[in-house]
PDB file of C-alpha atoms in Angstrom:
ATOM      1  CA  VAL A   1      32.776 -35.528  64.013  1.00  0.00           C
ATOM      2  CA  LEU A   2      31.146 -36.525  67.266  1.00  0.00           C
ATOM      3  CA  GLU A   3      28.234 -34.193  67.979  1.00  0.00           C
ATOM      4  CA  VAL A   4      26.536 -34.003  71.373  1.00  0.00           C
ATOM      5  CA  ILE A   5      23.513 -31.839  72.166  1.00  0.00           C
ATOM      6  CA  TYR A   6      22.642 -31.492  75.827  1.00  0.00           C
ATOM      7  CA  ALA A   7      21.630 -29.057  78.541  1.00  0.00           C
ATOM      8  CA  ASP A   8      24.191 -26.352  79.277  1.00  0.00           C
ATOM      9  CA  ILE A   9      25.779 -27.688  82.446  1.00  0.00           C
ATOM     10  CA  PRO A  10      29.227 -26.994  83.879  1.00  0.00           C
ATOM     11  CA  PHE A  11      32.151 -29.265  82.969  1.00  0.00           C
ATOM     12  CA  LEU A  12      30.325 -31.289  80.308  1.00  0.00           C
ATOM     13  CA  VAL A  13      32.542 -30.268  77.377  1.00  0.00           C
ATOM     14  CA  GLU A  14      35.709 -30.846  79.386  1.00  0.00           C
ATOM     15  CA  SER A  15      34.494 -34.187  80.732  1.00  0.00           C
ATOM     16  CA  ILE A  16      33.647 -35.511  77.277  1.00  0.00           C
ATOM     17  CA  ALA A  17      36.967 -34.268  75.879  1.00  0.00           C
ATOM     18  CA  ASN A  18      38.849 -35.972  78.722  1.00  0.00           C
ATOM     19  CA  GLU A  19      37.053 -39.265  78.079  1.00  0.00           C
ATOM     20  CA  LEU A  20      37.839 -39.060  74.376  1.00  0.00           C
ATOM     21  CA  LYS A  21      41.498 -38.492  75.199  1.00  0.00           C
ATOM     22  CA  LEU A  22      41.472 -41.487  77.568  1.00  0.00           C
ATOM     23  CA  GLN A  23      40.147 -43.549  74.666  1.00  0.00           C
ATOM     24  CA  GLU A  24      43.082 -42.287  72.559  1.00  0.00           C
ATOM     25  CA  ALA A  25      40.972 -40.103  70.301  1.00  0.00           C
ATOM     26  CA  GLU A  26      42.996 -37.460  68.489  1.00  0.00           C
ATOM     27  CA  ILE A  27      40.857 -34.337  68.876  1.00  0.00           C
ATOM     28  CA  TYR A  28      41.910 -31.553  66.535  1.00  0.00           C
ATOM     29  CA  LEU A  29      38.962 -29.186  67.119  1.00  0.00           C
ATOM     30  CA  ILE A  30      36.272 -28.675  69.751  1.00  0.00           C
ATOM     31  CA  ALA A  31      33.410 -26.347  68.891  1.00  0.00           C
ATOM     32  CA  HIS A  32      30.564 -25.605  71.283  1.00  0.00           C
ATOM     33  CA  THR A  33      27.812 -23.022  71.338  1.00  0.00           C
ATOM     34  CA  ALA A  34      24.845 -22.556  73.685  1.00  0.00           C
ATOM     35  CA  TYR A  35      21.385 -21.768  72.346  1.00  0.00           C
ATOM     36  CA  PRO A  36      18.133 -20.858  74.143  1.00  0.00           C
ATOM     37  CA  VAL A  37      15.919 -23.779  73.148  1.00  0.00           C
ATOM     38  CA  GLU A  38      12.202 -24.252  73.654  1.00  0.00           C
ATOM     39  CA  ARG A  39      10.818 -27.806  73.846  1.00  0.00           C
ATOM     40  CA  ASP A  40       7.345 -29.238  74.384  1.00  0.00           C
ATOM     41  CA  LEU A  41       6.400 -31.511  77.309  1.00  0.00           C
ATOM     42  CA  GLN A  42       7.603 -34.583  75.389  1.00  0.00           C
ATOM     43  CA  GLY A  43      11.001 -32.967  74.820  1.00  0.00           C
ATOM     44  CA  GLU A  44      10.450 -32.301  71.131  1.00  0.00           C
ATOM     45  CA  PHE A  45      12.165 -29.247  69.681  1.00  0.00           C
ATOM     46  CA  ILE A  46       9.864 -26.253  69.148  1.00  0.00           C
ATOM     47  CA  GLY A  47      12.379 -23.570  68.300  1.00  0.00           C
ATOM     48  CA  ILE A  48      15.005 -21.086  69.364  1.00  0.00           C
ATOM     49  CA  ASN A  49      13.464 -18.680  71.851  1.00  0.00           C
ATOM     50  CA  LYS A  50      15.383 -16.057  73.796  1.00  0.00           C
ATOM     51  CA  GLN A  51      12.721 -15.647  76.472  1.00  0.00           C
ATOM     52  CA  ASN A  52      11.998 -18.246  79.151  1.00  0.00           C
ATOM     53  CA  SER A  53      14.058 -20.972  77.503  1.00  0.00           C
ATOM     54  CA  SER A  54      16.665 -23.280  78.894  1.00  0.00           C
ATOM     55  CA  LYS A  55      20.059 -23.295  77.238  1.00  0.00           C
ATOM     56  CA  GLU A  56      21.348 -26.280  75.359  1.00  0.00           C
ATOM     57  CA  VAL A  57      24.848 -26.735  74.049  1.00  0.00           C
ATOM     58  CA  VAL A  58      25.774 -28.125  70.663  1.00  0.00           C
ATOM     59  CA  MET A  59      29.226 -29.675  71.049  1.00  0.00           C
ATOM     60  CA  GLN A  60      31.308 -30.928  68.155  1.00  0.00           C
ATOM     61  CA  PHE A  61      34.464 -32.922  68.700  1.00  0.00           C
ATOM     62  CA  HIS A  62      36.449 -33.251  65.477  1.00  0.00           C
ATOM     63  CA  ILE A  63      38.423 -36.470  65.756  1.00  0.00           C
ATOM     64  CA  ALA A  64      41.210 -37.525  63.404  1.00  0.00           C
ATOM     65  CA  ASN A  65      41.418 -41.227  64.174  1.00  0.00           C
ATOM     66  CA  TRP A  66      38.019 -42.953  64.093  1.00  0.00           C
ATOM     67  CA  LEU A  67      38.980 -46.573  63.707  1.00  0.00           C
ATOM     68  CA  ASP A  68      35.925 -48.709  62.976  1.00  0.00           C
ATOM     69  CA  GLU A  69      32.272 -49.205  63.917  1.00  0.00           C
ATOM     70  CA  GLU A  70      33.127 -51.212  67.043  1.00  0.00           C
ATOM     71  CA  TYR A  71      35.397 -48.428  68.291  1.00  0.00           C
ATOM     72  CA  TYR A  72      32.697 -45.866  67.509  1.00  0.00           C
ATOM     73  CA  SER A  73      29.988 -47.858  69.342  1.00  0.00           C
ATOM     74  CA  LYS A  74      32.141 -48.264  72.448  1.00  0.00           C
ATOM     75  CA  MET A  75      32.992 -44.556  72.371  1.00  0.00           C
ATOM     76  CA  ILE A  76      29.315 -43.574  72.254  1.00  0.00           C
ATOM     77  CA  GLU A  77      28.537 -45.792  75.255  1.00  0.00           C
ATOM     78  CA  ARG A  78      31.414 -44.254  77.229  1.00  0.00           C
ATOM     79  CA  ILE A  79      30.217 -40.726  76.363  1.00  0.00           C
ATOM     80  CA  LYS A  80      26.718 -41.596  77.615  1.00  0.00           C
ATOM     81  CA  GLU A  81      28.257 -42.771  80.900  1.00  0.00           C
ATOM     82  CA  VAL A  82      30.262 -39.547  81.207  1.00  0.00           C
ATOM     83  CA  VAL A  83      27.138 -37.428  80.655  1.00  0.00           C
ATOM     84  CA  LEU A  84      25.292 -39.362  83.361  1.00  0.00           C
ATOM     85  CA  CYS A  85      28.178 -38.847  85.796  1.00  0.00           C
ATOM     86  CA  VAL A  86      28.329 -35.110  85.119  1.00  0.00           C
ATOM     87  CA  ILE A  87      24.595 -34.509  85.555  1.00  0.00           C
ATOM     88  CA  LEU A  88      24.429 -36.385  88.866  1.00  0.00           C
TER      89      LEU A  88
END
């Protein structure tokens, strides 16, 4: 399972899923839920707060064909690049 937690921004789930497919990952389940999260000035988690909080999404990509650590490391780097492209 690849889990990504990030701000709730449009097209992030789809962009990550598309990159995984380009890397020949066999995704059999995508689960994602948004939560109102409160963080301190350093970005540390304080708690779930429904008032005055920004939303963050917990995304889980269940992948059937993880190959090895090298494949996994390259995949993580590509996902980081995708996130940067989406937020710009």
